[in-house]
Amino acid sequence: MSTGTVGRKSTSRYFPPSFLKYFKRKLKWSLKKEAQSSAVTPPSAPVPPLSTGSSLTKIEVKNKHNNSFTTTTPRTHFDTADSPKMTSSNPSQKKRRIALGCEGSANKLGIGIISHDITTGEATVLSNIRDTFVSPPGTGFLPKDTAAHHRAFFVRVAKTALSTAGIPISEIDCICYTKGPGMGAPLTSVAIGARTLSLLWNKPLVGVNHCVGHIEMGRTITGADNPVVLYVSGGNTQVIAYAEQRYRIFGEALDIAVGNCLDRFARTLEISNDPAPGYNIEQLAKQGGRILLDLPYAVKGMDCSFSGILTRADELALMMKQGKKGPDGEPFTPADLCFSLQETIFAMLVEITERAMAHVGSNQVLIVGGVGCNERLQEMMGAMAAERGGSVYATDERFCIDNGIMIAHAGLLAYETGFETPLEESTCTQRFRTDEVFVKWRD
Amino acid sequence: MAVSSPEGQGQFPLPKILTYPSSTPPTLITQGAEGRVYKTTHLDPSRPCILKYRPPKPYRHAILDARLTKERITAEAHVLARCAREGVPVPAVYATDPRAGWMMIEYIDGVPVRQAINEFLGKRPETDQEKVAAEETDNVPLIELLRRIGATVGGLHGTGNVHGDLTTSNMMLRPFSTTIAAEGSKARMVEGDVVLIDFGLATQSSSEEDRAVDLYVLERAFASTHPRAEKLFQHVLDAYEKSFKKAGAALAKLEDVRRRGRKKSMLG
Ligand SMILES: Nc1ncnc2c1ncn2[C@@H]1O[C@H](COP(=O)(O)OP(=O)(O)O)[C@@H](O)[C@H]1O
Ligand SMILES: [Mg+2]
């Protein structure tokens, strides 16, 4: 690196070449998006609050959709019939397969519709609608309230996804839903919604592992072929690499997940949860950087731990509120705390990822999951990958934050290999490890 | 700007110590997880040694980076010296300069255990795990290696140190001075003494918890690196159990650590 990247303004960030490629693609999507959004009416924004007296509950509607993208990765399919004109009813004439995916393992309800070209495997996002349950500052989202939110909004989000995609229901091949891991009550609410659609429209169900959804979506969007994957979200911290038909977990957090650590610290500081606590920590951290407060650094091989760091950060926050001075004799601010927290935990994440890369001999890294949106994490990872002669691949919030399209995409990949989840087995599970899934669609 | 060529290797600026004349030029053996590992004859033409250099990490905050680099080199050299004194097979330490970020150690003439195991497993036709476990007779040389790994790790723990990053990449296989298996046989691939390396995350500890985490890290690294031999890992633990007095307690704790590990993947 020519200069240290710490504390530089975001306009002058260092990005490895792959990033430029990624931004170009992103630009392409946003152009398409603009072109399309003029033709499509976005769903009505204001939505009534939950009928229960939760006046504190703010619910926001996000309309991130109409994103088209393409991949060059060819895939194997059942039939390769290609007819000049698409007629949706005759399966032998089909040019594409379409899946609707429902996600609700945490506080985001997402429904997306994807199509895979039968001959080329090219994936196209037809719609990607999300609605986030936002809890008030200082609180986390409780399973019961989150489940109620998902139930209340399922129909609305599904309808918007369908109208945005502009396809007839008859064209949909399967209904995919998140089987796990996640919070029980919200998962169940969404599974019930998915089963209902399946029965209503007479379509097969496909249960999807949430983590595999993130990985497959990330691979497709970025074009990273066989990367080491850092999966970082509110509930998971895993370093993953593919080998012999499974996504194998090389390293993970030994206690709480990194996103959970950030979310809980946001609660300590009573930072807003809107749009996401981690996002607000990131913005605050950009104002810090005067000092680096000493936090424990806990890496064990390819594993790491965050609870000790959280405890210490909470202690420092208390000292700050009591007006105590920092190590340089000056008072410190929430921004300094957020900066120090990010610098420390992201350095740990980059370190365990680097260790996994050295171990499996790969120089590509893909970041997925909600924390993966953090630009500082992407920047640090980029600097590491560049040193190893490789590059980092990341997606923006439309895809790295939980969404329905990734469930549709991973589900459709499995469906294309002949996988279906019979209705009586369409349950959910809070614990569902990434390496439990047999990945039939890769070599 | 250091490097960013696709190959990466060979274009790193040498650490200053390696710019002094020596009988043969230093060669970059690998870009490990943390540092660059050079082979050099810097000390003496007949004594190849390893220079492990931890360059500043550009992604890390400079203060944090300096702290970690210094801590780790010092810890690594300390634990290596202690292990050598107590008879645990590790490379000898020749010199260190924590502030410049390097350490010079004995060269181990062998391959990483990861590579040896993969070569051994690679010789058999594609097969599933059950089969690997079933064909026990075929696996005897591998099982013996796993037992040596267990005994060596136990030896380390017995000295009151934990490794912190136990994987099959962080163990070298040094060929026995007199070989047993026949030339070219499969058994030859996994023959040799297990030498532990890479002590950058090692700490002095005799706690059951730390020992158990060490084993847990190894267990998972083993399963993900050698999925086809996953079922054989128990042999490592069996040999570990017999290797020092407190091993039983550490193994009991391992159960706890595993349970915690399974519990944590709860949320999406
Ligand atoms: N003493 C040694 N003798 C021979 N090879 C070594 C020695 N030390 C390290 N190596 C080689 O360098 C690689 C990386 O070294 P290691 O100490 O594990 O560094 P890192 O912390 O970067 O992983 C090892 O996997 C091994 O192949
Ligand atoms: Mg190593």
XYZ file of C-alpha atoms and ligand atoms in Angstrom:
739
model
C 0.000 0.000 0.000
C 1.274 3.414 -0.762
C -0.158 4.968 2.375
C -2.001 3.843 5.449
C -5.687 3.701 4.806
C -6.794 4.465 8.304
C -8.733 7.644 8.725
C -8.860 8.582 5.073
C -11.986 10.041 3.611
C -14.225 7.682 1.752
C -13.717 9.540 -1.495
C -10.090 8.548 -1.638
C -10.450 4.936 -0.633
C -8.114 2.394 -2.025
C -9.787 -0.317 -4.017
C -8.214 -3.316 -5.700
C -9.019 -3.819 -9.381
C -11.901 -6.186 -8.695
C -13.638 -3.415 -6.895
C -13.627 -1.264 -9.939
C -15.168 -4.105 -11.868
C -17.757 -4.423 -9.173
C -18.573 -0.753 -9.213
C -18.923 -0.805 -12.966
C -21.411 -3.614 -12.659
C -23.178 -1.797 -9.931
C -23.470 1.189 -12.181
C -24.936 -1.008 -14.851
C -27.557 -2.249 -12.445
C -28.481 1.151 -11.256
C -28.906 2.346 -14.804
C -31.170 -0.580 -15.524
C -32.943 0.111 -12.324
C -33.695 3.657 -13.315
C -34.873 2.585 -16.700
C -37.211 0.074 -15.177
C -38.468 2.003 -12.246
C -40.097 4.509 -14.492
C -42.267 1.747 -15.816
C -43.124 0.191 -12.487
C -45.077 1.755 -9.707
C -43.302 1.281 -6.428
C -45.414 -0.080 -3.598
C -47.163 2.495 -1.522
C -44.728 3.532 1.158
C -46.719 4.310 4.281
C -47.925 1.182 5.969
C -50.123 1.087 9.032
C -48.357 0.086 12.242
C -49.018 -3.263 13.846
C -52.512 -3.526 15.197
C -51.226 -4.276 18.695
C -50.501 -1.165 20.689
C -46.832 -1.023 19.782
C -46.621 2.682 19.287
C -42.848 2.579 19.683
C -42.552 0.236 16.766
C -41.486 2.009 13.688
C -41.855 0.093 10.500
C -40.181 1.242 7.409
C -40.672 0.043 3.918
C -37.729 -0.224 1.649
C -38.171 -0.558 -2.010
C -35.032 -2.013 -3.383
C -35.956 -3.864 -6.462
C -35.745 -4.117 -10.204
C -32.145 -5.052 -10.178
C -30.975 -6.998 -13.119
C -27.607 -8.596 -13.366
C -25.999 -11.288 -15.361
C -23.438 -13.976 -14.829
C -21.259 -15.849 -17.183
C -21.041 -19.024 -15.126
C -22.666 -21.734 -17.185
C -24.793 -24.170 -15.265
C -26.192 -27.577 -15.987
C -29.877 -27.894 -16.437
C -32.446 -30.545 -17.100
C -33.428 -29.565 -20.579
C -31.800 -27.291 -23.013
C -34.736 -26.651 -25.275
C -34.569 -23.220 -26.722
C -37.523 -21.887 -28.561
C -37.554 -18.480 -30.153
C -40.750 -17.332 -28.431
C -41.412 -18.066 -24.828
C -44.667 -19.752 -24.026
C -44.963 -20.138 -20.345
C -47.427 -23.004 -20.217
C -45.544 -25.656 -22.181
C -42.595 -26.869 -20.099
C -40.641 -28.237 -23.039
C -40.688 -24.777 -24.592
C -39.473 -23.042 -21.473
C -36.556 -20.698 -21.841
C -36.205 -19.876 -18.190
C -37.055 -21.159 -14.742
C -38.469 -18.866 -12.133
C -38.438 -19.101 -8.354
C -40.025 -16.998 -5.671
C -38.018 -16.838 -2.435
C -39.221 -15.903 1.039
C -36.795 -14.868 3.769
C -37.565 -13.969 7.371
C -34.969 -15.524 9.656
C -34.321 -12.267 11.503
C -35.885 -8.804 11.381
C -36.048 -8.491 7.598
C -38.932 -9.865 5.627
C -37.842 -10.303 2.042
C -39.539 -11.739 -1.003
C -37.794 -11.901 -4.329
C -38.311 -13.437 -7.727
C -35.439 -14.702 -9.835
C -35.181 -16.335 -13.223
C -32.466 -18.634 -14.519
C -32.004 -18.955 -18.235
C -32.244 -22.653 -19.015
C -29.500 -22.655 -21.622
C -26.985 -20.189 -20.240
C -27.747 -20.338 -16.515
C -27.804 -16.571 -16.503
C -29.640 -15.293 -13.449
C -31.896 -12.256 -13.583
C -33.453 -10.555 -10.601
C -37.072 -9.808 -11.448
C -37.915 -8.300 -8.090
C -36.377 -8.024 -4.646
C -38.626 -6.492 -2.013
C -37.737 -6.078 1.621
C -39.449 -4.758 4.677
C -37.449 -4.292 7.868
C -38.767 -4.403 11.402
C -36.965 -1.609 13.224
C -37.016 -1.542 17.013
C -36.528 1.667 19.041
C -33.012 2.795 20.118
C -31.669 0.865 23.087
C -33.682 -2.246 22.278
C -33.215 -5.317 20.160
C -35.878 -6.974 18.045
C -37.816 -9.629 19.941
C -38.887 -12.849 18.212
C -42.570 -12.337 18.993
C -42.756 -8.800 17.583
C -40.624 -9.704 14.601
C -42.853 -12.664 13.773
C -45.918 -10.427 14.053
C -44.302 -7.989 11.669
C -43.564 -10.700 9.124
C -47.117 -12.039 9.326
C -48.592 -8.571 8.957
C -46.531 -7.747 5.894
C -46.188 -11.043 4.094
C -49.095 -10.546 1.714
C -48.206 -6.978 0.911
C -44.566 -7.770 0.218
C -45.498 -10.829 -1.854
C -47.931 -8.824 -3.957
C -45.380 -6.104 -4.551
C -42.767 -8.681 -5.527
C -45.167 -10.202 -8.039
C -46.333 -6.939 -9.565
C -42.761 -5.654 -9.791
C -41.601 -8.819 -11.513
C -44.495 -8.542 -13.924
C -44.778 -12.272 -14.536
C -47.859 -14.473 -14.423
C -48.072 -16.857 -11.479
C -48.207 -19.752 -13.932
C -44.585 -19.067 -14.858
C -43.265 -19.647 -11.323
C -41.617 -23.055 -10.934
C -41.093 -23.263 -7.200
C -41.532 -21.476 -3.887
C -38.340 -21.273 -1.862
C -38.232 -20.381 1.823
C -35.617 -20.113 4.551
C -35.525 -23.320 6.533
C -32.920 -21.974 8.959
C -30.835 -20.972 10.785
C -32.542 -18.075 12.450
C -35.048 -17.068 15.072
C -37.797 -19.650 15.461
C -40.933 -17.535 15.466
C -40.085 -15.302 12.478
C -38.857 -18.318 10.477
C -42.111 -20.139 11.148
C -44.264 -17.177 10.143
C -42.568 -16.936 6.796
C -42.600 -20.710 6.254
C -46.356 -20.651 6.757
C -46.609 -17.908 4.157
C -44.507 -19.958 1.742
C -46.580 -23.100 2.305
C -49.727 -21.122 1.700
C -48.419 -19.873 -1.638
C -47.324 -23.394 -2.524
C -50.786 -24.821 -1.858
C -52.595 -21.891 -3.380
C -50.697 -22.029 -6.636
C -49.852 -25.714 -6.593
C -46.070 -25.209 -6.773
C -43.358 -27.321 -5.133
C -41.566 -26.009 -2.041
C -37.798 -25.771 -1.624
C -36.317 -25.269 1.862
C -33.084 -23.265 1.778
C -30.205 -22.803 4.205
C -29.917 -19.091 4.828
C -26.117 -19.071 4.804
C -25.936 -21.001 1.552
C -28.364 -18.423 0.135
C -25.933 -15.655 1.020
C -22.986 -17.513 -0.476
C -24.650 -18.425 -3.769
C -26.038 -14.939 -4.254
C -22.650 -13.419 -3.518
C -20.878 -15.739 -5.941
C -23.343 -15.028 -8.703
C -23.412 -11.271 -8.308
C -19.696 -10.781 -7.989
C -18.573 -13.555 -10.298
C -16.187 -14.878 -7.618
C -15.784 -18.466 -8.656
C -14.291 -20.312 -5.718
C -13.559 -17.804 -2.990
C -12.966 -18.110 0.721
C -16.201 -16.714 2.126
C -16.468 -14.507 5.169
C -20.051 -14.654 6.315
C -20.741 -11.954 8.849
C -24.187 -11.055 10.110
C -26.166 -10.486 13.258
C -26.275 -14.184 14.000
C -23.279 -15.654 12.225
C -19.555 -15.238 11.889
C -18.032 -17.912 9.712
C -15.057 -18.367 7.449
C -16.097 -20.841 4.792
C -14.495 -22.573 1.843
C -15.984 -25.043 -0.583
C -14.623 -28.552 -0.804
C -16.144 -31.800 -1.964
C -19.806 -30.853 -2.243
C -20.036 -28.853 0.948
C -19.385 -25.364 2.207
C -16.985 -26.196 5.006
C -16.599 -23.981 8.016
C -12.939 -23.265 8.707
C -13.350 -20.656 11.365
C -16.105 -19.049 13.344
C -16.888 -16.952 16.364
C -16.590 -19.018 19.516
C -19.206 -16.976 21.351
C -21.389 -14.150 20.004
C -21.557 -13.188 16.339
C -19.838 -10.032 15.156
C -23.111 -8.385 14.146
C -24.548 -9.196 17.522
C -21.546 -7.534 19.166
C -22.081 -4.384 17.071
C -25.853 -4.375 17.639
C -25.476 -4.751 21.375
C -22.899 -2.011 21.550
C -25.261 0.237 19.592
C -27.812 -0.456 22.310
C -25.298 0.494 24.989
C -24.729 3.814 23.257
C -28.455 4.070 22.450
C -27.725 4.595 18.801
C -30.679 4.381 16.426
C -31.562 1.001 14.907
C -32.699 2.749 11.745
C -31.777 1.623 9.116
C -29.484 -0.718 11.030
C -27.417 -0.342 14.192
C -24.247 -1.453 12.403
C -24.733 1.188 9.742
C -24.987 3.911 12.359
C -21.882 2.662 14.151
C -20.051 2.833 10.837
C -21.141 6.441 10.283
C -20.092 7.426 13.805
C -16.750 5.641 13.414
C -15.996 7.809 10.386
C -16.007 10.818 12.704
C -13.624 9.117 15.172
C -10.041 8.099 14.648
C -8.269 10.569 16.867
C -7.288 7.767 19.204
C -7.424 3.992 19.234
C -8.775 2.797 22.559
C -7.288 -0.443 23.780
C -9.660 -3.379 23.385
C -8.883 -7.063 23.799
C -7.890 -8.793 20.581
C -9.170 -12.362 20.621
C -8.153 -14.613 17.753
C -7.660 -18.364 18.158
C -6.433 -19.814 14.919
C -9.261 -19.352 12.449
C -11.739 -18.770 15.262
C -12.327 -15.629 17.237
C -14.361 -14.346 20.125
C -16.222 -11.089 20.649
C -17.820 -11.202 24.067
C -14.710 -10.010 25.922
C -14.420 -7.078 23.532
C -18.058 -6.165 24.039
C -17.643 -6.249 27.811
C -14.624 -3.960 27.632
C -16.316 -1.605 25.161
C -19.349 -1.389 27.449
C -17.028 -0.558 30.351
C -15.369 2.169 28.312
C -18.787 3.558 27.367
C -19.660 3.750 31.050
C -16.361 5.531 31.785
C -17.130 7.959 28.995
C -20.567 8.730 30.455
C -18.922 9.370 33.810
C -16.619 11.874 32.106
C -13.407 9.874 32.630
C -10.419 10.610 30.414
C -8.968 8.419 27.685
C -5.373 7.121 27.488
C -4.137 10.440 26.073
C -5.614 12.414 28.942
C -8.424 13.772 26.776
C -12.077 12.846 27.082
C -13.261 10.464 24.384
C -16.488 10.312 22.446
C -18.933 7.705 21.126
C -17.229 8.201 17.758
C -13.866 7.196 19.252
C -15.478 4.135 20.771
C -17.135 3.102 17.518
C -13.904 3.666 15.620
C -11.865 1.583 18.055
C -14.436 -1.182 18.117
C -14.542 -1.395 14.327
C -10.781 -1.263 13.912
C -10.300 -4.061 16.410
C -13.016 -6.493 15.401
C -12.539 -6.002 11.670
C -8.791 -6.590 12.039
C -9.687 -9.879 13.706
C -12.062 -10.832 10.898
C -9.514 -9.996 8.227
C -6.879 -11.939 10.091
C -8.916 -15.144 10.360
C -9.919 -14.820 6.716
C -6.297 -14.415 5.717
C -5.370 -17.463 7.739
C -8.039 -19.513 5.971
C -6.838 -18.234 2.589
C -3.286 -19.312 3.372
C -4.563 -22.626 4.636
C -6.647 -23.528 1.574
C -4.407 -21.723 -0.901
C -6.953 -19.287 -2.302
C -6.569 -15.593 -3.000
C -10.185 -14.660 -3.612
C -12.381 -13.569 -0.769
C -16.103 -12.971 -0.828
C -17.820 -11.090 1.988
C -21.498 -11.811 2.549
C -24.030 -11.070 5.273
C -25.268 -7.798 6.715
C -21.963 -6.732 8.290
C -20.428 -7.244 4.843
C -21.926 -3.918 3.751
C -19.530 -2.104 6.022
C -17.169 -0.163 3.802
C -14.364 -0.134 6.315
C -14.451 -3.921 6.504
C -14.454 -4.136 2.706
C -11.554 -1.724 2.525
C -9.474 -3.632 5.061
C -10.232 -6.916 3.362
C -9.291 -5.388 0.019
C -5.906 -4.295 1.341
C -5.240 -7.791 2.690
C -6.317 -9.525 -0.515
C -4.221 -7.179 -2.657
C -1.135 -8.127 -0.638
C -1.851 -11.745 -1.411
C -2.175 -10.962 -5.093
C -5.909 -11.521 -4.992
C -9.064 -9.560 -4.642
C -12.115 -9.056 -2.524
C -15.650 -9.420 -3.742
C -18.534 -7.807 -1.950
C -22.090 -6.817 -2.694
C -24.068 -3.814 -1.623
C -26.942 -3.687 0.831
C -29.523 -5.002 -1.647
C -27.848 -8.383 -1.580
C -25.687 -8.616 1.523
C -28.477 -7.670 3.897
C -30.984 -10.516 4.240
C -33.250 -10.650 1.236
C -35.665 -12.940 -0.551
C -33.799 -13.075 -3.823
C -30.883 -15.038 -2.381
C -33.302 -17.657 -1.079
C -34.953 -17.818 -4.494
C -31.560 -18.133 -6.177
C -30.079 -20.859 -3.951
C -33.432 -22.649 -3.902
C -33.648 -22.627 -7.673
C -30.095 -23.987 -7.966
C -31.113 -26.913 -5.757
C -34.451 -27.324 -7.568
C -32.611 -27.590 -10.875
C -30.742 -30.604 -9.523
C -34.062 -32.239 -8.662
C -34.363 -31.124 -5.046
C -37.789 -30.417 -3.523
C -39.064 -30.180 0.043
C -42.321 -32.128 0.479
C -45.016 -30.196 2.324
C -44.901 -32.457 5.364
C -41.158 -31.844 5.688
C -41.338 -28.105 5.156
C -40.358 -27.287 8.711
C -37.914 -24.727 10.075
C -34.930 -25.151 12.298
C -33.145 -22.559 14.384
C -29.886 -24.461 14.038
C -28.860 -25.420 10.567
C -25.160 -25.397 9.907
C -23.813 -24.326 6.554
C -21.910 -27.596 6.149
C -25.050 -29.706 6.569
C -26.175 -28.843 3.048
C -25.144 -31.206 0.281
C -24.191 -28.884 -2.581
C -25.182 -30.892 -5.611
C -25.046 -28.002 -8.058
C -21.274 -27.492 -7.894
C -18.441 -29.772 -8.941
C 3.520 0.090 -2.862
C 4.692 -3.383 -1.980
C 3.111 -5.759 -4.461
C -0.097 -6.598 -6.113
C 0.868 -8.752 -9.026
C -1.283 -11.805 -9.640
C 1.514 -14.099 -8.495
C 2.433 -11.845 -5.634
C 5.513 -13.854 -4.709
C 9.033 -12.802 -5.365
C 8.236 -9.150 -5.560
C 8.090 -8.349 -1.909
C 10.864 -6.129 -0.688
C 13.209 -8.197 1.478
C 13.394 -7.412 5.161
C 16.642 -5.547 5.819
C 18.341 -8.464 7.528
C 18.147 -10.497 4.338
C 19.763 -7.814 2.233
C 23.152 -8.588 3.806
C 25.423 -10.944 1.881
C 25.075 -14.665 2.430
C 26.350 -17.769 0.630
C 23.067 -18.334 -1.232
C 20.305 -15.842 -1.946
C 17.247 -16.067 0.295
C 14.190 -17.740 -1.207
C 10.600 -16.983 -0.319
C 9.140 -20.351 0.667
C 5.608 -19.252 1.307
C 3.446 -16.340 2.092
C 1.917 -17.842 5.202
C -1.120 -16.612 7.023
C 0.722 -13.877 8.793
C 4.119 -13.461 7.432
C 6.541 -14.316 4.743
C 8.719 -17.318 5.298
C 12.187 -17.254 3.739
C 14.819 -19.939 3.577
C 18.292 -18.533 3.969
C 21.862 -19.537 4.710
C 22.423 -16.247 6.368
C 23.921 -17.662 9.554
C 26.235 -20.249 8.110
C 26.472 -21.749 4.598
C 25.931 -25.297 5.860
C 22.989 -24.450 8.059
C 19.847 -23.462 6.185
C 17.438 -21.595 8.389
C 14.017 -20.047 8.226
C 13.454 -16.337 8.534
C 9.891 -15.607 9.470
C 9.112 -12.005 8.732
C 5.904 -10.307 9.749
C 5.595 -7.214 7.620
C 3.285 -4.411 8.746
C -0.276 -5.230 7.810
C -1.627 -2.413 5.672
C -5.201 -3.074 6.684
C -4.592 -2.834 10.396
C -4.505 0.343 12.445
C -0.810 1.155 12.852
C -0.877 1.118 16.655
C -2.729 -2.166 16.816
C -0.456 -3.631 14.165
C 2.745 -2.709 15.954
C 1.382 -4.090 19.211
C 0.315 -7.407 17.687
C 3.498 -7.941 15.677
C 5.728 -7.358 18.661
C 3.576 -9.445 20.981
C 3.464 -12.359 18.620
C 7.118 -12.562 17.753
C 8.048 -12.339 21.397
C 5.474 -14.959 22.354
C 6.495 -17.225 19.509
C 10.175 -17.104 20.417
C 9.467 -17.616 24.123
C 7.217 -20.598 23.665
C 9.554 -22.155 21.085
C 12.489 -21.843 23.464
C 10.504 -23.297 26.335
C 9.256 -26.204 24.211
C 12.748 -26.981 22.994
C 13.979 -27.090 26.593
C 11.219 -29.514 27.533
C 11.803 -31.814 24.594
C 8.751 -30.965 22.488
C 9.782 -31.233 18.821
C 9.889 -27.639 17.520
C 12.411 -25.682 15.448
C 15.237 -24.131 17.468
C 15.281 -20.339 17.739
C 18.463 -18.674 16.465
C 17.680 -14.967 16.662
C 14.812 -12.506 16.913
C 14.165 -8.833 16.352
C 10.605 -8.167 17.502
C 10.645 -4.541 16.499
C 11.845 -5.232 12.978
C 9.308 -8.037 12.847
C 11.459 -11.100 12.240
C 12.618 -14.299 13.854
C 15.214 -16.753 12.626
C 14.627 -20.429 13.345
C 15.837 -23.887 12.431
C 14.888 -25.192 9.001
C 12.776 -28.352 9.111
C 13.479 -30.472 6.073
C 10.050 -31.930 5.408
C 6.541 -31.188 4.203
C 3.591 -29.779 6.127
C 1.422 -32.532 7.601
C -1.534 -31.208 5.600
C 0.271 -31.979 2.392
C 1.411 -35.404 3.565
C -2.115 -36.417 4.573
C -3.626 -35.131 1.364
C -1.067 -36.976 -0.717
C -1.766 -40.128 1.229
C -5.533 -39.758 0.840
C -5.230 -38.701 -2.761
C -3.766 -42.060 -3.717
C -6.986 -43.892 -3.033
C -9.929 -43.724 -5.406
C -12.670 -41.202 -4.603
C -14.483 -42.662 -1.695
C -16.791 -41.605 1.056
C -15.935 -41.188 4.694
C -17.479 -44.457 5.820
C -15.223 -46.284 3.491
C -12.127 -44.528 4.730
C -12.994 -45.581 8.255
C -13.909 -49.095 7.193
C -10.715 -49.887 5.357
C -8.818 -49.702 8.601
C -5.904 -51.819 7.460
C -5.136 -49.459 4.615
C -5.090 -46.589 7.014
C -2.611 -47.934 9.519
C 0.211 -45.566 8.486
C -2.169 -42.605 8.581
C -3.556 -43.653 11.940
C -0.028 -43.909 13.274
C 0.630 -40.376 12.100
C -2.552 -39.190 13.801
C -1.405 -40.843 16.999
C 1.944 -39.091 16.769
C 0.091 -35.801 16.303
C -1.973 -36.456 19.428
C 1.086 -37.371 21.445
C 3.007 -34.313 20.286
C 0.140 -31.942 21.073
C -0.172 -33.608 24.471
C 3.534 -33.097 24.985
C 3.115 -29.413 24.234
C 0.180 -29.043 26.614
C 2.124 -30.916 29.260
C 4.716 -28.134 29.258
C 2.070 -25.572 30.243
C 1.709 -23.988 26.816
C -1.082 -23.922 24.277
C -0.548 -23.396 20.576
C -3.501 -21.197 19.610
C -3.545 -22.145 15.937
C -3.352 -25.909 15.633
C -3.914 -27.020 12.078
C -2.250 -29.565 9.853
C -0.552 -26.644 8.083
C 1.214 -25.733 11.279
C 2.927 -29.074 11.717
C 5.841 -30.322 9.687
C 6.630 -33.948 9.026
C 10.365 -34.494 9.482
C 11.401 -37.821 7.926
C 12.680 -40.404 10.414
C 16.464 -40.632 10.407
C 16.150 -44.277 9.389
C 13.086 -44.896 7.310
C 10.838 -47.855 7.992
C 8.444 -48.019 5.078
C 9.535 -49.115 1.646
C 10.681 -46.594 -0.923
C 7.741 -45.287 -2.960
C 5.137 -46.943 -0.748
C 2.133 -45.032 0.450
C 3.222 -45.477 4.048
C 6.372 -43.496 3.281
C 4.268 -40.401 2.618
C 3.072 -40.133 6.196
C 6.211 -41.314 7.914
C 8.166 -38.970 10.112
C 8.259 -36.995 13.335
C 5.642 -34.351 13.851
C 7.324 -30.990 14.451
C 5.089 -28.161 15.641
C 5.598 -24.739 14.061
C 3.885 -21.345 13.945
C 3.548 -20.369 17.600
C 2.471 -16.780 16.938
C -0.770 -17.247 18.834
C 0.700 -19.455 21.539
C 0.335 -18.589 25.188
C 1.502 -19.950 28.464
C -1.513 -21.684 29.937
C -2.348 -24.826 31.839
C -6.096 -24.240 31.893
C -8.329 -27.047 30.717
C -10.406 -24.540 28.802
C -7.453 -23.294 26.742
C -6.272 -26.823 26.069
C -9.767 -27.831 25.020
C -10.074 -24.862 22.664
C -6.718 -25.837 21.165
C -8.057 -29.330 20.476
C -11.349 -27.964 19.187
C -9.545 -25.710 16.725
C -7.498 -28.685 15.528
C -10.518 -30.941 15.305
C -12.424 -28.513 13.116
C -9.458 -27.584 10.983
C -8.839 -31.278 10.457
C -12.437 -32.004 9.507
C -12.625 -29.171 7.025
C -9.179 -29.787 5.539
C -9.347 -33.568 5.327
C -13.067 -34.299 5.161
C -12.427 -37.798 3.937
C -10.419 -38.702 7.002
C -12.660 -36.886 9.463
C -13.703 -40.139 11.121
C -10.110 -40.963 11.989
C -9.617 -37.876 14.115
C -10.525 -39.800 17.248
C -7.082 -41.419 17.039
C -5.511 -38.016 17.679
C -7.572 -37.656 20.829
C -6.889 -41.232 21.942
C -3.151 -40.697 21.779
C -3.517 -37.279 23.394
C -5.307 -38.835 26.340
C -2.335 -41.031 27.152
C 0.250 -38.323 26.665
C 0.136 -36.392 29.933
C -1.534 -36.453 33.313
C -4.176 -33.772 32.890
C -5.199 -34.851 29.383
C -8.420 -36.495 30.565
C -9.670 -33.254 32.090
C -8.934 -31.319 28.899
C -10.837 -33.897 26.848
C -13.811 -33.655 29.182
C -13.771 -29.904 28.692
C -13.612 -30.402 24.925
C -17.154 -31.761 25.100
C -18.283 -28.429 26.613
C -16.495 -26.393 24.003
C -18.063 -28.460 21.221
C -21.511 -27.979 22.692
C -20.987 -24.231 22.843
C -19.825 -24.327 19.240
C -22.943 -26.104 18.072
C -25.201 -23.814 20.015
C -23.886 -20.645 18.576
C -25.039 -21.041 15.010
C -28.549 -20.152 16.052
C -29.400 -16.966 14.297
C -29.442 -16.154 10.626
N 11.054 -24.141 10.496
C 10.539 -24.367 9.285
N 11.095 -25.224 8.419
C 10.580 -25.460 7.212
N 9.478 -24.864 6.737
C 8.866 -23.976 7.518
C 9.354 -23.683 8.831
N 8.547 -22.759 9.373
C 7.592 -22.508 8.464
N 7.768 -23.223 7.328
C 6.915 -23.210 6.129
O 6.253 -21.956 6.027
C 4.841 -22.084 6.163
C 4.279 -20.925 6.990
O 4.928 -20.855 8.227
P 4.168 -20.490 9.574
O 5.149 -20.472 10.680
O 3.002 -21.407 9.746
O 3.698 -19.007 9.279
P 2.273 -18.308 9.290
O 2.081 -17.756 10.662
O 2.397 -17.253 8.280
O 1.265 -19.371 8.964
C 4.656 -23.447 6.814
O 3.411 -24.010 6.476
C 5.812 -24.234 6.262
O 5.523 -24.732 4.966
Mg 0.870 -21.187 9.730
